[in-house]
mmCIF file of C-alpha atoms in Angstrom:
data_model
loop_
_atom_site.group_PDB
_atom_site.id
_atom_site.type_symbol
_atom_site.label_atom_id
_atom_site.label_comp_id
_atom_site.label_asym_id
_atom_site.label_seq_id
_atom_site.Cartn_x
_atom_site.Cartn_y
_atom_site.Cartn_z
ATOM 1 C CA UNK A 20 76.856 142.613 44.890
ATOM 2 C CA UNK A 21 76.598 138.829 45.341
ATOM 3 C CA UNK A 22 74.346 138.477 42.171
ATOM 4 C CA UNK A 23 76.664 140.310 40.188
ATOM 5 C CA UNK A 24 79.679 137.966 41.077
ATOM 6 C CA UNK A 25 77.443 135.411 40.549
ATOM 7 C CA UNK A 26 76.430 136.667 36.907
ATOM 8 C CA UNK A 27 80.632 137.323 36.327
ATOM 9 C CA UNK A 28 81.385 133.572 37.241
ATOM 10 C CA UNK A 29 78.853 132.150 34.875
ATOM 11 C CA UNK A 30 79.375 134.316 31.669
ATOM 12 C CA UNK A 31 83.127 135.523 32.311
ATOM 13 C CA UNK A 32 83.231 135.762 28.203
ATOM 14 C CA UNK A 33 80.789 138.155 28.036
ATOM 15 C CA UNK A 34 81.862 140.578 30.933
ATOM 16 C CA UNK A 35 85.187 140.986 29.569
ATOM 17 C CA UNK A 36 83.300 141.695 25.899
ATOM 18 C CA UNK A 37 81.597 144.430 27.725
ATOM 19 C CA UNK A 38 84.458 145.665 29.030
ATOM 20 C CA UNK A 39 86.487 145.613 26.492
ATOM 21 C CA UNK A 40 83.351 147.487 24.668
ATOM 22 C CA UNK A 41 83.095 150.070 27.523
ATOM 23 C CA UNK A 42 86.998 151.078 26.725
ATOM 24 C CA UNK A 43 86.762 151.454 23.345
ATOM 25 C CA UNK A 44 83.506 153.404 23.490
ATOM 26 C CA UNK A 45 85.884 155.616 25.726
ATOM 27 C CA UNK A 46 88.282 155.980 22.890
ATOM 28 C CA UNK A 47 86.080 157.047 20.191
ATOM 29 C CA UNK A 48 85.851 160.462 20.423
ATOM 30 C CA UNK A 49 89.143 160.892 20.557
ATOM 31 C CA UNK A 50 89.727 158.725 17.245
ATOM 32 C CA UNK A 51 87.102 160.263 15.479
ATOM 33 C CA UNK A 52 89.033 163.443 16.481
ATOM 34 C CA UNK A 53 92.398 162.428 15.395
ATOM 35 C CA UNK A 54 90.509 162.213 11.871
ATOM 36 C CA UNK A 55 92.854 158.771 11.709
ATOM 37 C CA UNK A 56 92.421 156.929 8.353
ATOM 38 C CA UNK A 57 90.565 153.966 7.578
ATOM 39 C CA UNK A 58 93.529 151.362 8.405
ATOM 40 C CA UNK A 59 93.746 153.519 11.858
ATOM 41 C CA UNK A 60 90.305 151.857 12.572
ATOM 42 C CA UNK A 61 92.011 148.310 11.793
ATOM 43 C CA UNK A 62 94.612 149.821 14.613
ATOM 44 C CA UNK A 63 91.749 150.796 16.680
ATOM 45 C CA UNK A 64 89.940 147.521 16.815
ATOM 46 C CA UNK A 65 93.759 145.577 17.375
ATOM 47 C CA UNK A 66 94.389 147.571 20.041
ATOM 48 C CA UNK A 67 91.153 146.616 22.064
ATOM 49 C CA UNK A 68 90.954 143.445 20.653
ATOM 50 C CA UNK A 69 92.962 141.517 23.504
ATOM 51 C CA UNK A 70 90.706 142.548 26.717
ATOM 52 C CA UNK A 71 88.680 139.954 25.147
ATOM 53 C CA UNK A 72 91.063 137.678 27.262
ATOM 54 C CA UNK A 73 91.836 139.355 30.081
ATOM 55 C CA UNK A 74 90.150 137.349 32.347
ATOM 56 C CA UNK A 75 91.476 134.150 31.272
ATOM 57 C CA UNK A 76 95.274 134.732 30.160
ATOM 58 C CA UNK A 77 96.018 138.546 31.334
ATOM 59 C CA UNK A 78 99.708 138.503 31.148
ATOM 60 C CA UNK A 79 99.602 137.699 27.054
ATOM 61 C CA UNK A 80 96.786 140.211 26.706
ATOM 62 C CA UNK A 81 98.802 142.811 28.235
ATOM 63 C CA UNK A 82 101.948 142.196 26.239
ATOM 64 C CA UNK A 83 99.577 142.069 23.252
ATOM 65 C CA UNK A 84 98.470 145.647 24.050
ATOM 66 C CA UNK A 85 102.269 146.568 23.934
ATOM 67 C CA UNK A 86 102.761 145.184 20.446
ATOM 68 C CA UNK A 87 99.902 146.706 18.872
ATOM 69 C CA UNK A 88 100.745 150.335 20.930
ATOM 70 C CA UNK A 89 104.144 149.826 19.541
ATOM 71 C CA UNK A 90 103.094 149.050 16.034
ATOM 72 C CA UNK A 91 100.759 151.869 16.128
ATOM 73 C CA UNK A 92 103.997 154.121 17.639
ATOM 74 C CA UNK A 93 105.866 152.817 14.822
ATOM 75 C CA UNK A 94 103.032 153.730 12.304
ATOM 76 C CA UNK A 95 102.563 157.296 12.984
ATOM 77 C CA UNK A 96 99.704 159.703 13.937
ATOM 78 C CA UNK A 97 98.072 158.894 10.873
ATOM 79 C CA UNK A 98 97.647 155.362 12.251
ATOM 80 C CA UNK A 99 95.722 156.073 15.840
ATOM 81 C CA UNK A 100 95.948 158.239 18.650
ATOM 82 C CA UNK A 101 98.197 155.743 21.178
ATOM 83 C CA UNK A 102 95.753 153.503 23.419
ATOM 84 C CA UNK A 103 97.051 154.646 26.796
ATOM 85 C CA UNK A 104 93.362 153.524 28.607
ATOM 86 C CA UNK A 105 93.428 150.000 26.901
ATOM 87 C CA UNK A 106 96.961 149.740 28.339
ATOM 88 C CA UNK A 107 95.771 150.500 32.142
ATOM 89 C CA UNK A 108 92.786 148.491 31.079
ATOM 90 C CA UNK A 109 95.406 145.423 30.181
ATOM 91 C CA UNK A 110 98.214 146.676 33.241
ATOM 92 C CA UNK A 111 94.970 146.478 35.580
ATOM 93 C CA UNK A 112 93.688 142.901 34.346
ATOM 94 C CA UNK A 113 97.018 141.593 34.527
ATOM 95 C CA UNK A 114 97.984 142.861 38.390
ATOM 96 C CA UNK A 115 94.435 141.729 39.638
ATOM 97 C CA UNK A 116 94.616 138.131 38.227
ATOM 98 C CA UNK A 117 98.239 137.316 38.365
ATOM 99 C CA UNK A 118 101.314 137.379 40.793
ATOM 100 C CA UNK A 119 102.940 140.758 40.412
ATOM 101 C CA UNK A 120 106.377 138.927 39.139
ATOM 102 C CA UNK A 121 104.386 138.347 35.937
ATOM 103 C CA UNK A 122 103.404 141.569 35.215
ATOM 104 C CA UNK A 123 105.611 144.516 36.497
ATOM 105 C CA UNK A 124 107.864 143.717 33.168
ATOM 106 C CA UNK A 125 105.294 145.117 31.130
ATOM 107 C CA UNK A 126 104.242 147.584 33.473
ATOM 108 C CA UNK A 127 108.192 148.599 33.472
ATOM 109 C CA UNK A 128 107.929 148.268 29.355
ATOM 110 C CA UNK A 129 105.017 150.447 29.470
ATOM 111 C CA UNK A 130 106.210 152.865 31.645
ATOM 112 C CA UNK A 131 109.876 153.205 29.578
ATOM 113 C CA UNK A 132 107.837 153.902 26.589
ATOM 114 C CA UNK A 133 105.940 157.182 28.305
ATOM 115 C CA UNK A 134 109.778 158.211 28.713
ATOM 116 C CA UNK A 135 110.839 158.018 25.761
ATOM 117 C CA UNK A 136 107.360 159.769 24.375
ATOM 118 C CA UNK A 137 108.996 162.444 26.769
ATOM 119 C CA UNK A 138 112.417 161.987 25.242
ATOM 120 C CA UNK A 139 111.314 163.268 21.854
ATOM 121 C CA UNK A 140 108.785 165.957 22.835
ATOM 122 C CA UNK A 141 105.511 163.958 22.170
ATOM 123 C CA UNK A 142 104.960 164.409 25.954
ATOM 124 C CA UNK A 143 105.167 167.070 28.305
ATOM 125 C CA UNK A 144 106.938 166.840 31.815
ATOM 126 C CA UNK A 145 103.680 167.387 33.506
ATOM 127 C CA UNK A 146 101.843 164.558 30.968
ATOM 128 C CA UNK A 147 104.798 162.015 32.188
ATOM 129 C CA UNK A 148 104.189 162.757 35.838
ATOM 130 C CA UNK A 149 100.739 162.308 35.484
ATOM 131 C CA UNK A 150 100.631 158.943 33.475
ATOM 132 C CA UNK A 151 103.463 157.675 35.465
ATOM 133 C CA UNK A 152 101.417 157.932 38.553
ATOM 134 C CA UNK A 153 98.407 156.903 36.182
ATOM 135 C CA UNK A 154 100.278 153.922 35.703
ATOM 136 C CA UNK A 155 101.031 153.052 39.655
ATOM 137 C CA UNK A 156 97.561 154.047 40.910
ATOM 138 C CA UNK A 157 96.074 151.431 38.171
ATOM 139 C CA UNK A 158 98.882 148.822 38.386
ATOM 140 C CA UNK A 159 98.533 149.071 43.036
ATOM 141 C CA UNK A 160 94.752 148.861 42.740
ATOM 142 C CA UNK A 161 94.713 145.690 40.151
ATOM 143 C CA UNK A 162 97.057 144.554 42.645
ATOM 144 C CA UNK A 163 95.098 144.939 45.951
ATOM 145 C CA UNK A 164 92.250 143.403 44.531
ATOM 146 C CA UNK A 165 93.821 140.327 44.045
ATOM 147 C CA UNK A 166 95.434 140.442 47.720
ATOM 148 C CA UNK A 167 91.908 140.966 49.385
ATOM 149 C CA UNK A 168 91.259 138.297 47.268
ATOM 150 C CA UNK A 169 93.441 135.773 48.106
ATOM 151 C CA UNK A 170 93.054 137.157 51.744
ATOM 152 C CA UNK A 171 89.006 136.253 51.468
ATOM 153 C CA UNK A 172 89.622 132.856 49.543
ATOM 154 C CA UNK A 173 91.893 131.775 52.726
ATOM 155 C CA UNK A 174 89.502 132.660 55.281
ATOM 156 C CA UNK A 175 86.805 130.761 53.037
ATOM 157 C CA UNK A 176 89.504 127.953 53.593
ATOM 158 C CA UNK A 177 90.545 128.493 56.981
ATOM 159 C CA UNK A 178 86.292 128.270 57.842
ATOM 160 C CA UNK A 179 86.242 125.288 56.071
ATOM 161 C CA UNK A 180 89.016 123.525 57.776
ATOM 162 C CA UNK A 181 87.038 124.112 60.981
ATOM 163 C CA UNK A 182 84.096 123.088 59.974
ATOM 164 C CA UNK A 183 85.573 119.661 59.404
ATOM 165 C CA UNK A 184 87.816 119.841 62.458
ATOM 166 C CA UNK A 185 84.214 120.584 64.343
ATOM 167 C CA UNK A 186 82.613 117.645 62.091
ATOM 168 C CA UNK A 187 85.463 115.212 63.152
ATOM 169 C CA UNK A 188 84.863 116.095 66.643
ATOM 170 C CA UNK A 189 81.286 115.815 66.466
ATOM 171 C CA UNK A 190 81.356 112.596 64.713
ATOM 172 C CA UNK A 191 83.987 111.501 67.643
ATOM 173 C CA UNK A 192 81.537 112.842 70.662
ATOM 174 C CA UNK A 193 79.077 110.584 68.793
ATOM 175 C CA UNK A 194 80.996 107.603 68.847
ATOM 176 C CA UNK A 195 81.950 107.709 72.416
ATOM 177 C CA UNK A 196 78.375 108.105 73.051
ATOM 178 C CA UNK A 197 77.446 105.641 70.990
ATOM 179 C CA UNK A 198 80.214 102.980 72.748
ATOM 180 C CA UNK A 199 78.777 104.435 76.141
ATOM 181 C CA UNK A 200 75.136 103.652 75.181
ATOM 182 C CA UNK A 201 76.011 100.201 73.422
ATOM 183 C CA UNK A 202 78.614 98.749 76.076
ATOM 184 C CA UNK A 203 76.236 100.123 79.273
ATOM 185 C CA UNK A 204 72.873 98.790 78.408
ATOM 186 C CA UNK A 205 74.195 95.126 76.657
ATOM 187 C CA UNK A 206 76.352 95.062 79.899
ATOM 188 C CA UNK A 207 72.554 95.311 81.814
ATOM 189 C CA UNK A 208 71.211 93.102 79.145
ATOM 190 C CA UNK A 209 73.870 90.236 79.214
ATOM 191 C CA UNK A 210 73.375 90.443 82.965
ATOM 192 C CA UNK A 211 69.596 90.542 83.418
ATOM 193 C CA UNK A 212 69.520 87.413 81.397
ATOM 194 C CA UNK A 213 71.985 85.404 83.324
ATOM 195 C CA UNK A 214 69.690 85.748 86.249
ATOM 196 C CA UNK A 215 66.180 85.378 84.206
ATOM 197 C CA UNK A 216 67.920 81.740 82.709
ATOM 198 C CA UNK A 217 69.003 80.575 86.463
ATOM 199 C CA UNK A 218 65.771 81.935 88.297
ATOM 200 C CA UNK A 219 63.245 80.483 85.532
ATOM 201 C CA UNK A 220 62.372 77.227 86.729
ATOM 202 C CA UNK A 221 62.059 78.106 90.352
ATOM 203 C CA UNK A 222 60.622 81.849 89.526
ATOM 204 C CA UNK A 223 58.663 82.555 86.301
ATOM 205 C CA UNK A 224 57.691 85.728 87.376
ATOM 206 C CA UNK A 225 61.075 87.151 88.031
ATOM 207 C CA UNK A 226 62.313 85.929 85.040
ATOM 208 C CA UNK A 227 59.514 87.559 83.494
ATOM 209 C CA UNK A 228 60.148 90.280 85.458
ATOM 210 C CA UNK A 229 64.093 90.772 84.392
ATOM 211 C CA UNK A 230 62.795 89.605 80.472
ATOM 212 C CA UNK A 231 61.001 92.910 80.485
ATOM 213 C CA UNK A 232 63.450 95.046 82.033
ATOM 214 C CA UNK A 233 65.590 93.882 79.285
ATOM 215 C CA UNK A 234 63.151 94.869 76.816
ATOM 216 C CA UNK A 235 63.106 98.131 77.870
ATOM 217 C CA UNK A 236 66.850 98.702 78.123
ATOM 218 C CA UNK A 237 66.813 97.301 74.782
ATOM 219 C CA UNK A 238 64.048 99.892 73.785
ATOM 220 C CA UNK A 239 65.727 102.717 75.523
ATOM 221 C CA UNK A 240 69.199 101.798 73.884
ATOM 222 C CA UNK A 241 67.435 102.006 69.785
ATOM 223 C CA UNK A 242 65.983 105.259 71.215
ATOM 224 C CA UNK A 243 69.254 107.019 72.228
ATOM 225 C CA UNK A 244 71.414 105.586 69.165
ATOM 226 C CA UNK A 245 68.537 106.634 66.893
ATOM 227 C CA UNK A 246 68.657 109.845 68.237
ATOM 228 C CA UNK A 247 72.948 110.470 67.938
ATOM 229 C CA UNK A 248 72.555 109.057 64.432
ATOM 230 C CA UNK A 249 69.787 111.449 63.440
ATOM 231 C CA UNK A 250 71.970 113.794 64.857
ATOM 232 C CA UNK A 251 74.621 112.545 63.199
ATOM 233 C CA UNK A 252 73.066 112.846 59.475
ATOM 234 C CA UNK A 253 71.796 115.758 60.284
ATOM 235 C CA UNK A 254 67.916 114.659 60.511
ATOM 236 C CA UNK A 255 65.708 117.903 60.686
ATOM 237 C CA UNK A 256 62.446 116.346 61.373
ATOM 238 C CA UNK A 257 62.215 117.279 64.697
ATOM 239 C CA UNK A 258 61.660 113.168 65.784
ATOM 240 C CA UNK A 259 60.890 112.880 69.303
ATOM 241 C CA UNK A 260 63.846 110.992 69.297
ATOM 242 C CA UNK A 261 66.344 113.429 68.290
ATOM 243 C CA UNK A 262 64.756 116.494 69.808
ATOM 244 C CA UNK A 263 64.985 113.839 73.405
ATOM 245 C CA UNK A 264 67.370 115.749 76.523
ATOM 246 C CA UNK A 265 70.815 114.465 77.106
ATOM 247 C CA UNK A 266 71.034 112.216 80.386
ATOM 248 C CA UNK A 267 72.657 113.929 83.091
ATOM 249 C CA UNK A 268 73.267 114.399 87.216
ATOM 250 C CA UNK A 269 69.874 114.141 87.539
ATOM 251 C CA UNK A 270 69.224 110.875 85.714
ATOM 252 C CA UNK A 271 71.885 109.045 88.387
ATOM 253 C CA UNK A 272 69.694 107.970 90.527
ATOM 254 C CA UNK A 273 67.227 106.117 87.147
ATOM 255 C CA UNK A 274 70.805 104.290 86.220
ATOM 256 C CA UNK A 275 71.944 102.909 89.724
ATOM 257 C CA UNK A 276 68.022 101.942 90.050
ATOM 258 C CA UNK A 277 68.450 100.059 86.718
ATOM 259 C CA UNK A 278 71.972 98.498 86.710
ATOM 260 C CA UNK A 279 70.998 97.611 90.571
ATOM 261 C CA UNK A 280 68.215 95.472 88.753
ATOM 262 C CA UNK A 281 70.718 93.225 87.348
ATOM 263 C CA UNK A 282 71.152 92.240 91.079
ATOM 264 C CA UNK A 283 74.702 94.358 91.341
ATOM 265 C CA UNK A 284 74.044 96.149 95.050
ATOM 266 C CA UNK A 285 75.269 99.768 93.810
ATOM 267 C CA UNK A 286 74.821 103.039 96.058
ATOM 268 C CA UNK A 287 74.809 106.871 95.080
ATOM 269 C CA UNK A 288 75.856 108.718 98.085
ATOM 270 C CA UNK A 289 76.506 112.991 97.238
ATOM 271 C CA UNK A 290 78.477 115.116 99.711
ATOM 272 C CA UNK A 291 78.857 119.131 99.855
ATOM 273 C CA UNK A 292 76.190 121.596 98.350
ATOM 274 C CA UNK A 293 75.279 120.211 95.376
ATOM 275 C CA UNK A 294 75.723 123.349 92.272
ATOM 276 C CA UNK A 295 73.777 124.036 89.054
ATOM 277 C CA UNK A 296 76.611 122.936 86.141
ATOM 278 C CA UNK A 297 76.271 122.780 82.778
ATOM 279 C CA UNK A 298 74.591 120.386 80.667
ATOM 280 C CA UNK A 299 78.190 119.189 79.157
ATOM 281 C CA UNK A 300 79.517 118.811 82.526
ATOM 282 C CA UNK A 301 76.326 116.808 83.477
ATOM 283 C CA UNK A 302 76.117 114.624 80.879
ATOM 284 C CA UNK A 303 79.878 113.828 81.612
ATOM 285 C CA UNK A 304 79.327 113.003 85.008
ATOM 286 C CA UNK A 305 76.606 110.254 83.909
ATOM 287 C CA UNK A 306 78.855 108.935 81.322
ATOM 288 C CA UNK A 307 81.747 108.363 83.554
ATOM 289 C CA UNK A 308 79.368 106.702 86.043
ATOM 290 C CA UNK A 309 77.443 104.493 83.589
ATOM 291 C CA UNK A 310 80.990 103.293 82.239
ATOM 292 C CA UNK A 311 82.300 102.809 85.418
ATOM 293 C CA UNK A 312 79.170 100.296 85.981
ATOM 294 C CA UNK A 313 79.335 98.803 82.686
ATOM 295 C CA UNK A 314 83.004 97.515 83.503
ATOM 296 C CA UNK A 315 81.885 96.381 87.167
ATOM 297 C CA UNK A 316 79.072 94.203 85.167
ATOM 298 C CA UNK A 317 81.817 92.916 82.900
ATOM 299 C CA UNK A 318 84.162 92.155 85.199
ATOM 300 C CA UNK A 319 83.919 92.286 88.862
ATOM 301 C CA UNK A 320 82.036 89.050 89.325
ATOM 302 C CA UNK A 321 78.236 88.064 90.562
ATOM 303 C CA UNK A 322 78.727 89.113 94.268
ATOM 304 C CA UNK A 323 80.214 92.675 93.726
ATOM 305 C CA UNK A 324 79.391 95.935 95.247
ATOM 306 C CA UNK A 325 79.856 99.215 93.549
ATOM 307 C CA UNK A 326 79.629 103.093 95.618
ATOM 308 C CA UNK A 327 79.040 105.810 93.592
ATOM 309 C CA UNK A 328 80.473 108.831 95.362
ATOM 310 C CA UNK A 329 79.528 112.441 94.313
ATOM 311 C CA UNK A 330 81.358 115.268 96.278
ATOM 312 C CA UNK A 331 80.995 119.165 95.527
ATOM 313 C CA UNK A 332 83.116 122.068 96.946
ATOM 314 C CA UNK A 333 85.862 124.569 95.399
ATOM 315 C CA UNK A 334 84.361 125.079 91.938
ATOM 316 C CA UNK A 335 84.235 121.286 91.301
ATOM 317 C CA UNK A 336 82.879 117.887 91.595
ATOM 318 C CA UNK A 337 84.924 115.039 92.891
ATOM 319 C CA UNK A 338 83.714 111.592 91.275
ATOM 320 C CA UNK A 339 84.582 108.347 93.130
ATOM 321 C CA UNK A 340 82.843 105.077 91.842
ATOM 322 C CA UNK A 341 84.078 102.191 93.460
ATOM 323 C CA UNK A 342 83.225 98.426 93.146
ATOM 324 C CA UNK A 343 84.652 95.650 95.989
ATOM 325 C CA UNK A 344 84.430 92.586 93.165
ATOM 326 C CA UNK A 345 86.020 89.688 91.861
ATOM 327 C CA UNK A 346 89.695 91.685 90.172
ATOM 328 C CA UNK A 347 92.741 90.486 91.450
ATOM 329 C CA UNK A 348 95.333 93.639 92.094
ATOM 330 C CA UNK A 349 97.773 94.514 88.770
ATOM 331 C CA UNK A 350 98.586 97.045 86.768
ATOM 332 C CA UNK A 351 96.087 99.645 85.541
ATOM 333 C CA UNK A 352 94.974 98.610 82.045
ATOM 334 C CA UNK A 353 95.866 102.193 81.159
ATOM 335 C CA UNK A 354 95.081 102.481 77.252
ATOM 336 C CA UNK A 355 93.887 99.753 76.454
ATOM 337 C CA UNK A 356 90.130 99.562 74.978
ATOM 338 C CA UNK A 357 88.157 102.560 73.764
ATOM 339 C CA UNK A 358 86.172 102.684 77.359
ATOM 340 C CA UNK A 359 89.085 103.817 79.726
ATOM 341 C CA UNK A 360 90.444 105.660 77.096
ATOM 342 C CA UNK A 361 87.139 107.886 76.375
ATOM 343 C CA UNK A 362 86.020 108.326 80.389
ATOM 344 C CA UNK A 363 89.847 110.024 80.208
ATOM 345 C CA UNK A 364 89.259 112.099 76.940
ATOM 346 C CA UNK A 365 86.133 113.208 78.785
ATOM 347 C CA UNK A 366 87.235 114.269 82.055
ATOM 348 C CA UNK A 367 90.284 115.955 80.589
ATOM 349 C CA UNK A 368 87.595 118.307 78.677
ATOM 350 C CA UNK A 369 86.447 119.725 82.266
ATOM 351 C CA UNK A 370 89.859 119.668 83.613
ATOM 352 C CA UNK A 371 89.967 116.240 85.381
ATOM 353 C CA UNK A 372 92.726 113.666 85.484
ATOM 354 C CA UNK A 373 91.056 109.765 85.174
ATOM 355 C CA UNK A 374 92.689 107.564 87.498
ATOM 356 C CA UNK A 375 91.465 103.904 87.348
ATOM 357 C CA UNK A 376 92.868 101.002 88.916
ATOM 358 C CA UNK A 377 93.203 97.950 91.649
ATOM 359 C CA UNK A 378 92.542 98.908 95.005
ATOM 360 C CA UNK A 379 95.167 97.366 97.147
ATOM 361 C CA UNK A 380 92.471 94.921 99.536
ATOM 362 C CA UNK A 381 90.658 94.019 96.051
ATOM 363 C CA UNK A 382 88.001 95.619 93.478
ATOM 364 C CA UNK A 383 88.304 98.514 91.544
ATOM 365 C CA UNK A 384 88.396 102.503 91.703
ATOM 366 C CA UNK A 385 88.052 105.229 89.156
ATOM 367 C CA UNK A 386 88.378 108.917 90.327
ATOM 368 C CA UNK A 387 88.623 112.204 88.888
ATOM 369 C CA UNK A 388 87.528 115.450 89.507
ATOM 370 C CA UNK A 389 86.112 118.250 87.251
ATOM 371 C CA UNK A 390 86.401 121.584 86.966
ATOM 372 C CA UNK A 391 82.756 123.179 87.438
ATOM 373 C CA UNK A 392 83.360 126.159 85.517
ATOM 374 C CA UNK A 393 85.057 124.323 82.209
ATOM 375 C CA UNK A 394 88.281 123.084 81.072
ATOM 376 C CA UNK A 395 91.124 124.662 83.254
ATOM 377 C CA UNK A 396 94.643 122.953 84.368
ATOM 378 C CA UNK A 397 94.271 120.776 87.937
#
């Protein structure tokens, strides 16, 4: 079926030729057995004539039918037998390519000249009944077609109005990782070379030391962007890169060991049974975390503290990070800057409520807890 829509959308001309060909062919025998003059065949070919265009402007070609069937009426029997098929043919086109508004008028003009065929004896009662529903069953059908459509083209739209509603949130998942990956590691970067400048002249080899950690932040930083914008351009190659798992839960322990290298004193502790969860959920978790850090390197001073605080029990995971630093109590920066903004936009996708502010006796506390399970009211 699909090749023959295909072959109808790039030669549109010729289908309607052949159509227009098949109807006629299906009105010669009974021309030749009217015995109609030569000028009938003038009719003939006037009458089938306007299916030429009945793909591309149905509503003249159907009133174009009318005139000739009405000229031909007008003419006589010696003229042509009347073209009742090329005016379904023409009804049909006209229903399945336009609204109905544009064509029921000549359906209507069509159907008052059956009655008055009728009228003057040229038609039986039966004949009337039959064309009349003739007429309905063609005119319904034309119609239907171009409901289902109209029905198919919107789903075709609908589809692709959630494909780019799924693109735009793709492209934003990407960009909060990407502000994740970027902020976190030049937060460890910044920091790590602070201490390498200060500790060089009385310790080359932990400055050398914290040089190559920052190397291979750096290094691990172009490996997870390169993979999110392979994944972004959609990159098939299958680079190590982009095929590389999503951090997670289990990585926690790898990113306390390597912001606590930038001499912040930072402690996991995990309470409850810990549960299998998804990979979403996990990879949440370790982006709440590592922005959590990040801002504690930013901002809570040289001789901060930060406790990371896992908790499981009741379907869900209670996430505490909390950093005794250098912040003076005020109001919670709520909104302002993509990073609390995006830990929120995460946690609310499994269910959790961010709350981040000043804790009364000094530093700084975000907490939320997510829903195990998936997204679900708290």
């Amino acid at each position: 079926m699909q090749p023959v829509r295909a072959m109808v959308a790039r030669h549109p001309m010729a289908m309607d030729a052949g159509i227009a060909v098949a109807v006629a062919a299906a009105n010669v025998p009974q021309t030749v057995g009217a015995d109609v003059a030569a000028a009938g065949w003038l009719w003939f070919a006037a009458a089938h004539l306007p299916l030429l265009w009945r793909r591309r402007a149905p509503t003249a070609a159907l009133w174009t039918v009318l005139a000739v069937a009405t000229a031909i009426w007008i003419a006589g029997p010696e003229a042509l037998v009347y073209p009742v098929v090329v005016a379904f043919a023409a009804v049909y086109a006209a229903a399945r390519y336009r609204p109905w508004r544009l064509w029921w008028p000549g359906a209507a003009v069509l159907e008052g000249a059956f009655a008055a065929a009728a009228l003057q004896g040229e038609l039986g009662r039966n004949d009337l009944v039959a064309l009349s529903c003739a007429l309905v069953a063609v005119a319904l059908s034309g119609a239907a077609v171009r409901s289902r459509r109209a029905h198919r083209a919107d789903l075709a739209e609908r589809d692709r109005q959630q494909a780019r509603l799924a693109l735009a949130a793709e492209r934003n998942r990407i960009a909060a990782e990407l502000h994740d990956i970027i902020s976190h590691n030049m937060a460890v970067m910044v920091a790590l070379a602070d201490g390498a400048g200060l500790t060089a002249a009385d310790s080359p080899k932990r400055a050398a030391e914290a040089m190559g950690t920052i190397a291979d932040t750096g290094r691990q930083c172009l490996d997870e962007m390169h993979r999110l914008v392979t994944v972004l351009r959609g990159d098939e190659t299958g680079s190590a890169a982009a095929l590389a798992p999503q951090p997670g839960i289990d990585q926690l322990d790898e990113l306390l060991e390597r912001v606590g290298d930038t001499g912040l004193r930072v402690r996991l502790e995990r309470g409850g049974t810990p549960v299998r969860c998804g990979a979403g959920l996990s990879l949440t978790v370790y982006r709440l975390v590592q922005e959590a850090l990040t801002n504690t390197l930013a901002h809570a001073g040289p001789a901060a503290s930060a406790t990371v605080r896992l908790e499981y029990g009741g379907g869900h995971i209670d996430l505490r990070i909390t950093d005794r630093g250098g912040r003076s109590p005020g109001p919670v920066p709520h909104g302002r800057g993509r990073g609390l903004t995006g830990m929120a936009e995460r946690a609310a996708a499994y269910g959790g409520r961010l709350e981040a502010g000043p804790l009364p006796d000094g530093g700084w506390e975000v907490h939320t807890r997510l829903n195990i399970m998936g997204r679900r009211s708290t």
